[in-house]
PDB file of C-alpha atoms in Angstrom:
ATOM      1  CA  MET A   1      26.746  -6.948  21.612  1.00 36.00           C
ATOM      2  CA  LYS A   2      26.295  -8.272  18.075  1.00 34.00           C
ATOM      3  CA  PHE A   3      23.139  -9.050  16.373  1.00 34.00           C
ATOM      4  CA  SER A   4      22.697 -11.715  13.618  1.00 34.00           C
ATOM      5  CA  GLY A   5      19.130 -10.665  12.764  1.00 38.00           C
ATOM      6  CA  ALA A   6      18.693 -12.111   9.366  1.00 36.00           C
ATOM      7  CA  SER A   7      15.263 -13.340  10.155  1.00 34.00           C
ATOM      8  CA  LEU A   8      14.291  -9.785  11.495  1.00 36.00           C
ATOM      9  CA  PHE A   9      15.624  -8.308   8.271  1.00 38.00           C
ATOM     10  CA  ALA A  10      13.488 -10.547   6.228  1.00 36.00           C
ATOM     11  CA  ALA A  11      10.434  -9.946   8.313  1.00 36.00           C
ATOM     12  CA  VAL A  12      10.534  -6.270   8.052  1.00 38.00           C
ATOM     13  CA  SER A  13      12.319  -5.526   4.816  1.00 39.00           C
ATOM     14  CA  GLY A  14       9.048  -5.447   2.781  1.00 36.00           C
ATOM     15  CA  ALA A  15       7.381  -2.970   5.090  1.00 35.00           C
ATOM     16  CA  SER A  16       6.442   0.338   3.678  1.00 32.00           C
ATOM     17  CA  LEU A  17       8.556   3.458   4.402  1.00 31.00           C
ATOM     18  CA  PHE A  18       5.500   5.573   3.924  1.00 29.00           C
ATOM     19  CA  ALA A  19       3.999   5.791   7.421  1.00 32.00           C
ATOM     20  CA  ALA A  20       3.340   8.691   9.774  1.00 32.00           C
ATOM     21  CA  VAL A  21       1.286   9.284  12.864  1.00 31.00           C
ATOM     22  CA  SER A  22      -0.892  12.318  13.760  1.00 32.00           C
ATOM     23  CA  SER A  23      -1.752  12.287  17.526  1.00 34.00           C
ATOM     24  CA  SER A  24      -1.020  14.082  20.757  1.00 33.00           C
ATOM     25  CA  ASN A  25      -0.925  10.917  22.829  1.00 38.00           C
ATOM     26  CA  THR A  26       2.254   9.546  24.571  1.00 42.00           C
ATOM     27  CA  PHE A  27       2.895   5.873  24.647  1.00 43.00           C
ATOM     28  CA  ALA A  28       5.616   4.809  27.114  1.00 43.00           C
ATOM     29  CA  ASP A  29       6.607   1.724  28.928  1.00 43.00           C
ATOM     30  CA  ALA A  30       6.434   2.855  32.598  1.00 37.00           C
ATOM     31  CA  SER A  31       9.371   0.537  33.499  1.00 37.00           C
ATOM     32  CA  LEU A  32      11.716   2.556  31.321  1.00 43.00           C
ATOM     33  CA  ILE A  33      10.589   6.029  32.574  1.00 37.00           C
ATOM     34  CA  ARG A  34      12.282   7.804  35.536  1.00 36.00           C
ATOM     35  CA  LYS A  35      10.530  10.633  37.332  1.00 33.00           C
ATOM     36  CA  GLY A  36      10.215  13.655  34.980  1.00 40.00           C
ATOM     37  CA  GLY A  37       9.708  11.241  32.044  1.00 60.00           C
ATOM     38  CA  GLN A  38      13.259  10.410  31.395  1.00 71.00           C
ATOM     39  CA  PRO A  39      14.163   6.931  30.335  1.00 79.00           C
ATOM     40  CA  ASP A  40      16.614   4.970  32.531  1.00 83.00           C
ATOM     41  CA  GLY A  41      20.080   4.724  31.147  1.00 94.00           C
ATOM     42  CA  LEU A  42      19.515   6.477  27.940  1.00 98.00           C
ATOM     43  CA  LYS A  43      22.641   7.992  26.294  1.00 98.00           C
ATOM     44  CA  ALA A  44      22.141   8.575  22.648  1.00 99.00           C
ATOM     45  CA  LEU A  45      19.486   9.237  20.140  1.00 99.00           C
ATOM     46  CA  PHE A  46      19.612   8.217  16.590  1.00 99.00           C
ATOM     47  CA  PHE A  47      17.578  10.025  14.072  1.00 99.00           C
ATOM     48  CA  ASP A  48      16.198   9.073  10.681  1.00 99.00           C
ATOM     49  CA  VAL A  49      16.337  12.054   8.376  1.00 99.00           C
ATOM     50  CA  GLN A  50      14.160  12.180   5.330  1.00 97.00           C
ATOM     51  CA  GLY A  51      10.515  12.777   6.505  1.00 95.00           C
ATOM     52  CA  THR A  52      11.453  12.717  10.047  1.00 97.00           C
ATOM     53  CA  LEU A  53      13.631  15.861  10.315  1.00 99.00           C
ATOM     54  CA  VAL A  54      13.312  17.427   6.871  1.00 98.00           C
ATOM     55  CA  ASP A  55      10.226  18.262   4.667  1.00 97.00           C
ATOM     56  CA  PHE A  56      11.148  16.619   1.383  1.00 96.00           C
ATOM     57  CA  TYR A  57       7.708  17.076  -0.194  1.00 96.00           C
ATOM     58  CA  SER A  58       7.678  20.857   0.111  1.00 97.00           C
ATOM     59  CA  THR A  59      11.392  21.296  -0.705  1.00 98.00           C
ATOM     60  CA  ILE A  60      11.045  19.268  -4.118  1.00 98.00           C
ATOM     61  CA  THR A  61       7.859  20.697  -5.200  1.00 97.00           C
ATOM     62  CA  ARG A  62       8.879  24.244  -4.566  1.00 97.00           C
ATOM     63  CA  GLU A  63      12.374  23.839  -6.074  1.00 98.00           C
ATOM     64  CA  GLY A  64      10.995  21.813  -8.989  1.00 97.00           C
ATOM     65  CA  GLU A  65       8.547  24.616  -9.825  1.00 97.00           C
ATOM     66  CA  ALA A  66      11.464  27.107  -9.712  1.00 97.00           C
ATOM     67  CA  PHE A  67      13.366  24.744 -12.000  1.00 97.00           C
ATOM     68  CA  SER A  68      10.783  24.509 -14.686  1.00 96.00           C
ATOM     69  CA  ALA A  69       9.882  28.178 -14.542  1.00 96.00           C
ATOM     70  CA  VAL A  70      13.370  29.118 -15.381  1.00 95.00           C
ATOM     71  CA  ARG A  71      13.398  26.713 -18.373  1.00 93.00           C
ATOM     72  CA  GLY A  72      10.027  27.824 -19.597  1.00 93.00           C
ATOM     73  CA  PHE A  73       7.849  24.714 -19.243  1.00 93.00           C
ATOM     74  CA  GLN A  74       4.954  23.885 -16.808  1.00 92.00           C
ATOM     75  CA  ALA A  75       4.967  20.703 -14.778  1.00 95.00           C
ATOM     76  CA  ASP A  76       2.808  19.278 -12.038  1.00 95.00           C
ATOM     77  CA  TRP A  77       5.417  19.005  -9.357  1.00 96.00           C
ATOM     78  CA  THR A  78       3.019  17.479  -6.875  1.00 95.00           C
ATOM     79  CA  THR A  79       2.652  14.527  -9.172  1.00 95.00           C
ATOM     80  CA  VAL A  80       6.358  14.401 -10.092  1.00 97.00           C
ATOM     81  CA  THR A  81       7.448  14.462  -6.334  1.00 96.00           C
ATOM     82  CA  GLU A  82       5.053  11.613  -5.486  1.00 94.00           C
ATOM     83  CA  GLN A  83       5.994   9.553  -8.462  1.00 96.00           C
ATOM     84  CA  TRP A  84       9.698  10.119  -7.799  1.00 97.00           C
ATOM     85  CA  ARG A  85       9.685   9.123  -4.241  1.00 95.00           C
ATOM     86  CA  ALA A  86       7.454   6.071  -4.960  1.00 95.00           C
ATOM     87  CA  GLU A  87       9.823   4.915  -7.757  1.00 97.00           C
ATOM     88  CA  TYR A  88      12.830   5.477  -5.437  1.00 97.00           C
ATOM     89  CA  ARG A  89      11.232   3.328  -2.720  1.00 95.00           C
ATOM     90  CA  SER A  90      10.324   0.657  -5.309  1.00 96.00           C
ATOM     91  CA  ARG A  91      14.119   0.425  -6.432  1.00 97.00           C
ATOM     92  CA  LEU A  92      15.357   0.560  -2.872  1.00 95.00           C
ATOM     93  CA  ASP A  93      13.255  -2.324  -1.807  1.00 94.00           C
ATOM     94  CA  GLN A  94      14.884  -4.370  -4.765  1.00 95.00           C
ATOM     95  CA  VAL A  95      18.284  -3.671  -3.096  1.00 92.00           C
ATOM     96  CA  ILE A  96      16.927  -4.452   0.431  1.00 89.00           C
ATOM     97  CA  LYS A  97      15.575  -7.761  -0.809  1.00 91.00           C
ATOM     98  CA  GLY A  98      18.804  -8.679  -2.636  1.00 91.00           C
ATOM     99  CA  GLU A  99      17.161  -8.424  -6.044  1.00 95.00           C
ATOM    100  CA  ARG A 100      20.058  -6.076  -7.238  1.00 94.00           C
ATOM    101  CA  PRO A 101      23.461  -5.044  -5.932  1.00 94.00           C
ATOM    102  CA  TRP A 102      23.810  -2.505  -3.361  1.00 93.00           C
ATOM    103  CA  THR A 103      24.097   1.172  -4.667  1.00 95.00           C
ATOM    104  CA  THR A 104      23.993   4.579  -3.032  1.00 96.00           C
ATOM    105  CA  THR A 105      20.667   6.235  -2.557  1.00 97.00           C
ATOM    106  CA  ASP A 106      21.794   9.174  -4.578  1.00 98.00           C
ATOM    107  CA  ARG A 107      22.155   6.748  -7.509  1.00 98.00           C
ATOM    108  CA  ILE A 108      18.774   5.199  -6.858  1.00 98.00           C
ATOM    109  CA  TYR A 109      17.160   8.578  -6.944  1.00 98.00           C
ATOM    110  CA  ARG A 110      18.774   9.439 -10.227  1.00 98.00           C
ATOM    111  CA  GLU A 111      17.743   6.159 -11.701  1.00 98.00           C
ATOM    112  CA  ALA A 112      14.095   6.736 -10.371  1.00 98.00           C
ATOM    113  CA  LEU A 113      14.169  10.165 -11.930  1.00 98.00           C
ATOM    114  CA  ASP A 114      15.061   8.888 -15.234  1.00 97.00           C
ATOM    115  CA  GLY A 115      12.382   6.479 -14.971  1.00 97.00           C
ATOM    116  CA  ILE A 116       9.476   8.822 -14.213  1.00 97.00           C
ATOM    117  CA  LEU A 117      10.625  11.511 -16.711  1.00 96.00           C
ATOM    118  CA  ALA A 118       9.921   9.104 -19.522  1.00 93.00           C
ATOM    119  CA  ASN A 119       6.346   9.553 -18.604  1.00 92.00           C
ATOM    120  CA  HIS A 120       6.199  13.284 -18.979  1.00 95.00           C
ATOM    121  CA  PRO A 121       6.336  15.236 -22.278  1.00 92.00           C
ATOM    122  CA  TRP A 122       8.930  17.724 -21.116  1.00 95.00           C
ATOM    123  CA  GLY A 123      11.155  15.001 -19.628  1.00 95.00           C
ATOM    124  CA  ALA A 124      13.019  14.460 -22.943  1.00 94.00           C
ATOM    125  CA  SER A 125      14.102  18.043 -23.005  1.00 94.00           C
ATOM    126  CA  LEU A 126      16.267  17.550 -19.726  1.00 97.00           C
ATOM    127  CA  ASN A 127      19.796  16.752 -20.391  1.00 97.00           C
ATOM    128  CA  SER A 128      22.172  14.823 -18.016  1.00 97.00           C
ATOM    129  CA  ALA A 129      23.184  18.142 -16.266  1.00 98.00           C
ATOM    130  CA  ASP A 130      19.515  19.189 -15.790  1.00 97.00           C
ATOM    131  CA  ARG A 131      18.813  15.872 -14.197  1.00 98.00           C
ATOM    132  CA  ASP A 132      21.738  15.981 -11.991  1.00 98.00           C
ATOM    133  CA  GLU A 133      20.639  19.445 -10.934  1.00 98.00           C
ATOM    134  CA  LEU A 134      17.173  18.078  -9.913  1.00 98.00           C
ATOM    135  CA  ASN A 135      18.699  15.085  -8.172  1.00 98.00           C
ATOM    136  CA  SER A 136      20.776  17.280  -6.083  1.00 98.00           C
ATOM    137  CA  LEU A 137      17.648  18.592  -4.463  1.00 98.00           C
ATOM    138  CA  TRP A 138      17.595  15.622  -2.204  1.00 98.00           C
ATOM    139  CA  SER A 139      20.753  17.065  -0.630  1.00 98.00           C
ATOM    140  CA  LYS A 140      19.066  20.449   0.005  1.00 97.00           C
ATOM    141  CA  LEU A 141      16.057  19.330   1.971  1.00 98.00           C
ATOM    142  CA  ILE A 142      14.604  22.042   4.409  1.00 98.00           C
ATOM    143  CA  PRO A 143      14.243  20.865   8.072  1.00 99.00           C
ATOM    144  CA  TRP A 144      10.810  21.150   9.867  1.00 98.00           C
ATOM    145  CA  ASP A 145      10.560  24.166  11.909  1.00 98.00           C
ATOM    146  CA  ASP A 146      10.935  22.211  15.205  1.00 98.00           C
ATOM    147  CA  THR A 147      13.860  20.138  14.036  1.00 99.00           C
ATOM    148  CA  ALA A 148      17.014  22.387  14.838  1.00 99.00           C
ATOM    149  CA  PRO A 149      15.648  23.867  18.087  1.00 99.00           C
ATOM    150  CA  GLY A 150      14.565  20.351  19.347  1.00 99.00           C
ATOM    151  CA  LEU A 151      17.874  18.859  18.464  1.00 99.00           C
ATOM    152  CA  ALA A 152      19.773  21.667  20.157  1.00 99.00           C
ATOM    153  CA  ARG A 153      17.855  20.810  23.337  1.00 99.00           C
ATOM    154  CA  LEU A 154      18.431  17.044  23.165  1.00 98.00           C
ATOM    155  CA  ARG A 155      22.229  17.423  22.313  1.00 98.00           C
ATOM    156  CA  SER A 156      22.505  19.362  25.679  1.00 98.00           C
ATOM    157  CA  LYS A 157      21.742  16.149  27.498  1.00 97.00           C
ATOM    158  CA  TYR A 158      22.292  13.216  25.075  1.00 98.00           C
ATOM    159  CA  ILE A 159      24.471  12.141  22.187  1.00 99.00           C
ATOM    160  CA  THR A 160      22.590  12.899  18.991  1.00 99.00           C
ATOM    161  CA  SER A 161      23.325  11.401  15.559  1.00 99.00           C
ATOM    162  CA  THR A 162      21.764  10.662  12.245  1.00 99.00           C
ATOM    163  CA  LEU A 163      20.979   7.138  11.235  1.00 99.00           C
ATOM    164  CA  SER A 164      19.624   7.476   7.647  1.00 98.00           C
ATOM    165  CA  ASN A 165      19.313   5.487   4.714  1.00 97.00           C
ATOM    166  CA  GLY A 166      20.594   8.553   2.631  1.00 96.00           C
ATOM    167  CA  SER A 167      24.144   8.857   1.415  1.00 97.00           C
ATOM    168  CA  MET A 168      26.836  10.301   3.599  1.00 98.00           C
ATOM    169  CA  ALA A 169      27.183  13.167   1.107  1.00 97.00           C
ATOM    170  CA  SER A 170      23.643  14.058   1.138  1.00 98.00           C
ATOM    171  CA  VAL A 171      23.071  13.745   4.914  1.00 98.00           C
ATOM    172  CA  LEU A 172      26.146  15.828   5.502  1.00 98.00           C
ATOM    173  CA  ARG A 173      24.939  18.635   3.074  1.00 98.00           C
ATOM    174  CA  ILE A 174      21.347  18.622   4.607  1.00 98.00           C
ATOM    175  CA  SER A 175      22.877  18.913   8.174  1.00 98.00           C
ATOM    176  CA  LYS A 176      25.210  21.706   7.107  1.00 98.00           C
ATOM    177  CA  LEU A 177      22.463  23.671   5.289  1.00 97.00           C
ATOM    178  CA  GLY A 178      19.969  23.351   7.963  1.00 97.00           C
ATOM    179  CA  ALA A 179      22.500  24.016  10.816  1.00 98.00           C
ATOM    180  CA  LEU A 180      21.564  20.739  12.528  1.00 99.00           C
ATOM    181  CA  PRO A 181      23.314  20.098  15.728  1.00 97.00           C
ATOM    182  CA  PHE A 182      24.563  16.550  15.586  1.00 98.00           C
ATOM    183  CA  ASP A 183      27.427  14.953  17.422  1.00 98.00           C
ATOM    184  CA  ALA A 184      27.779  12.515  14.543  1.00 98.00           C
ATOM    185  CA  ILE A 185      26.616  11.812  11.117  1.00 99.00           C
ATOM    186  CA  LEU A 186      25.952   8.102  10.420  1.00 99.00           C
ATOM    187  CA  THR A 187      24.120   6.481   7.463  1.00 99.00           C
ATOM    188  CA  ALA A 188      23.563   2.866   6.118  1.00 98.00           C
ATOM    189  CA  GLU A 189      26.061   3.664   3.362  1.00 98.00           C
ATOM    190  CA  LEU A 190      28.908   2.975   5.822  1.00 98.00           C
ATOM    191  CA  VAL A 191      27.926  -0.638   6.045  1.00 97.00           C
ATOM    192  CA  ARG A 192      26.702  -0.654   2.326  1.00 96.00           C
ATOM    193  CA  SER A 193      23.094  -1.564   3.283  1.00 95.00           C
ATOM    194  CA  SER A 194      19.773  -0.026   4.316  1.00 95.00           C
ATOM    195  CA  LYS A 195      17.500  -0.016   7.166  1.00 96.00           C
ATOM    196  CA  PRO A 196      15.823  -2.224   8.426  1.00 95.00           C
ATOM    197  CA  ASP A 197      18.883  -4.454   7.986  1.00 95.00           C
ATOM    198  CA  PRO A 198      20.111  -5.032  11.794  1.00 97.00           C
ATOM    199  CA  LYS A 199      23.816  -4.247  10.879  1.00 97.00           C
ATOM    200  CA  VAL A 200      22.763  -0.549  10.362  1.00 98.00           C
ATOM    201  CA  TYR A 201      21.588  -0.304  13.839  1.00 99.00           C
ATOM    202  CA  GLN A 202      24.684  -2.152  15.118  1.00 99.00           C
ATOM    203  CA  LEU A 203      26.696   0.532  13.300  1.00 99.00           C
ATOM    204  CA  ALA A 204      25.002   2.996  15.491  1.00 99.00           C
ATOM    205  CA  LEU A 205      25.793   1.164  18.719  1.00 99.00           C
ATOM    206  CA  ASP A 206      29.414   0.391  17.732  1.00 98.00           C
ATOM    207  CA  SER A 207      30.230   4.013  16.555  1.00 98.00           C
ATOM    208  CA  VAL A 208      29.053   5.458  19.950  1.00 98.00           C
ATOM    209  CA  GLY A 209      30.199   2.624  22.103  1.00 98.00           C
ATOM    210  CA  ILE A 210      26.967   1.797  23.854  1.00 98.00           C
ATOM    211  CA  GLU A 211      24.411  -1.077  24.047  1.00 98.00           C
ATOM    212  CA  ALA A 212      20.994  -1.191  22.578  1.00 98.00           C
ATOM    213  CA  HIS A 213      19.039  -0.401  25.801  1.00 97.00           C
ATOM    214  CA  GLN A 214      21.208   2.886  26.100  1.00 98.00           C
ATOM    215  CA  ALA A 215      20.049   4.034  22.614  1.00 98.00           C
ATOM    216  CA  MET A 216      16.890   5.432  21.109  1.00 98.00           C
ATOM    217  CA  MET A 217      15.811   5.385  17.464  1.00 99.00           C
ATOM    218  CA  VAL A 218      13.734   8.360  16.474  1.00 98.00           C
ATOM    219  CA  ALA A 219      11.555   8.261  13.242  1.00 98.00           C
ATOM    220  CA  CYS A 220       8.260   8.915  11.587  1.00 97.00           C
ATOM    221  CA  HIS A 221       8.517   5.574   9.853  1.00 96.00           C
ATOM    222  CA  LYS A 222       7.076   2.544  11.718  1.00 96.00           C
ATOM    223  CA  TYR A 223       9.221   0.076  10.002  1.00 96.00           C
ATOM    224  CA  ASP A 224      12.340   1.776  11.285  1.00 97.00           C
ATOM    225  CA  LEU A 225      11.159   1.875  14.728  1.00 98.00           C
ATOM    226  CA  GLN A 226       9.840  -1.713  14.790  1.00 97.00           C
ATOM    227  CA  ALA A 227      13.344  -3.091  13.611  1.00 98.00           C
ATOM    228  CA  ALA A 228      15.217  -0.930  16.255  1.00 99.00           C
ATOM    229  CA  LYS A 229      12.722  -2.085  18.924  1.00 98.00           C
ATOM    230  CA  ARG A 230      13.275  -5.744  18.233  1.00 98.00           C
ATOM    231  CA  LEU A 231      16.990  -5.198  18.693  1.00 98.00           C
ATOM    232  CA  GLY A 232      16.434  -3.579  22.077  1.00 98.00           C
ATOM    233  CA  PHE A 233      16.422   0.011  21.194  1.00 98.00           C
ATOM    234  CA  LYS A 234      14.037   2.489  22.897  1.00 97.00           C
ATOM    235  CA  VAL A 235      12.093   4.094  20.235  1.00 96.00           C
ATOM    236  CA  ALA A 236      10.149   7.381  19.809  1.00 96.00           C
ATOM    237  CA  PHE A 237       7.694   8.264  17.020  1.00 95.00           C
ATOM    238  CA  ILE A 238       7.643  11.729  15.663  1.00 96.00           C
ATOM    239  CA  ALA A 239       4.323  12.438  13.840  1.00 94.00           C
ATOM    240  CA  ARG A 240       4.681  13.829  10.471  1.00 95.00           C
ATOM    241  CA  PRO A 241       1.211  13.993   8.993  1.00 93.00           C
ATOM    242  CA  PHE A 242       2.313  16.136   5.908  1.00 94.00           C
ATOM    243  CA  GLU A 243       5.351  14.095   5.167  1.00 95.00           C
ATOM    244  CA  PHE A 244       3.728  13.365   1.706  1.00 92.00           C
ATOM    245  CA  GLY A 245       1.892  16.579   1.403  1.00 91.00           C
ATOM    246  CA  PRO A 246      -1.463  17.956   2.378  1.00 88.00           C
ATOM    247  CA  ASN A 247      -3.632  15.548   0.313  1.00 86.00           C
ATOM    248  CA  LYS A 248      -1.947  12.332   0.988  1.00 86.00           C
ATOM    249  CA  LYS A 249      -3.585   9.924   3.678  1.00 82.00           C
ATOM    250  CA  VAL A 250      -0.932   8.319   5.920  1.00 84.00           C
ATOM    251  CA  ASP A 251      -1.001   5.595   8.674  1.00 85.00           C
ATOM    252  CA  THR A 252      -2.110   7.551  11.907  1.00 64.00           C
ATOM    253  CA  LYS A 253      -2.566   4.445  14.156  1.00 81.00           C
ATOM    254  CA  PRO A 254      -0.342   4.508  17.315  1.00 87.00           C
ATOM    255  CA  GLU A 255       1.496   1.348  18.191  1.00 94.00           C
ATOM    256  CA  GLN A 256       1.932  -0.142  21.630  1.00 94.00           C
ATOM    257  CA  TYR A 257       5.668  -0.714  21.080  1.00 94.00           C
ATOM    258  CA  PHE A 258       6.357   2.989  20.895  1.00 94.00           C
ATOM    259  CA  ASP A 259       8.096   4.208  24.025  1.00 95.00           C
ATOM    260  CA  TYR A 260       7.402   7.898  23.054  1.00 96.00           C
ATOM    261  CA  TYR A 261       5.117   9.494  20.674  1.00 93.00           C
ATOM    262  CA  ALA A 262       5.505  13.276  19.938  1.00 94.00           C
ATOM    263  CA  ASN A 263       4.231  15.742  17.463  1.00 93.00           C
ATOM    264  CA  SER A 264       7.605  17.468  17.187  1.00 96.00           C
ATOM    265  CA  VAL A 265      11.242  17.076  18.148  1.00 98.00           C
ATOM    266  CA  VAL A 266      10.785  19.918  20.553  1.00 98.00           C
ATOM    267  CA  GLU A 267       7.992  17.998  22.277  1.00 96.00           C
ATOM    268  CA  LEU A 268      10.112  14.938  22.498  1.00 97.00           C
ATOM    269  CA  ALA A 269      12.952  17.017  24.014  1.00 97.00           C
ATOM    270  CA  GLY A 270      10.491  18.103  26.720  1.00 96.00           C
ATOM    271  CA  MET A 271       9.498  14.470  27.259  1.00 95.00           C
ATOM    272  CA  LEU A 272      13.202  13.497  27.736  1.00 96.00           C
ATOM    273  CA  GLY A 273      13.990  16.326  30.153  1.00 94.00           C
ATOM    274  CA  ALA A 274      16.130  18.398  27.824  1.00 95.00           C
TER     275      ALA A 274
END
């Protein structure tokens, strides 16, 4: 089944990526649930990566502090990380809206880094190699503690795959470094687009050979789940209240369209009978 969802893409493309939920409740459509909590006909789970499976905030702040210590300067890496991610998101939104040509997220992160370093006195001291080294941190993000064990359980019962806006290179490295047990690595780069473009979700279905009602999108970002849900996917929200650090307030309101709401990948595995 093919989707021509241009109107859907326009409707959700402006939504913020920065959303997380912190709750222990489970929201599920009873018509989709078999005895034991397993959804009828589910064959594959597709996972967002940054934020959902890996802790980018802690990784970038910790590694950034080590980077500046070696080079003998002080920097507020909490602020740098927040600015870097926000600038990345702003530039990615320009691509999504068609305001600039498609480019890889690795390139967007590097452009964003150059942009924010202009506002820091130590930024001018970093040469191109230094900046490349910093940018490579987005390919070395550390998984949340529950990610690998939860994925292992889910893979024993279902097909598991990434479906990320990250580049293929970065998601492959993250998965390898974190020993994340996936059956497949898929990213929006393969269709030269970004979520929430419907063709990214169609990529997932075509790659595995299933229909939307047999698929589940798993993410900590509402815009991602909303787009997948409208295309017929089941959706599961993983609450990551510290995605943007301990002091950043995030959206914690549950939504009725969630089929599942879990506090970890391990908890989701239990809900799905794995």
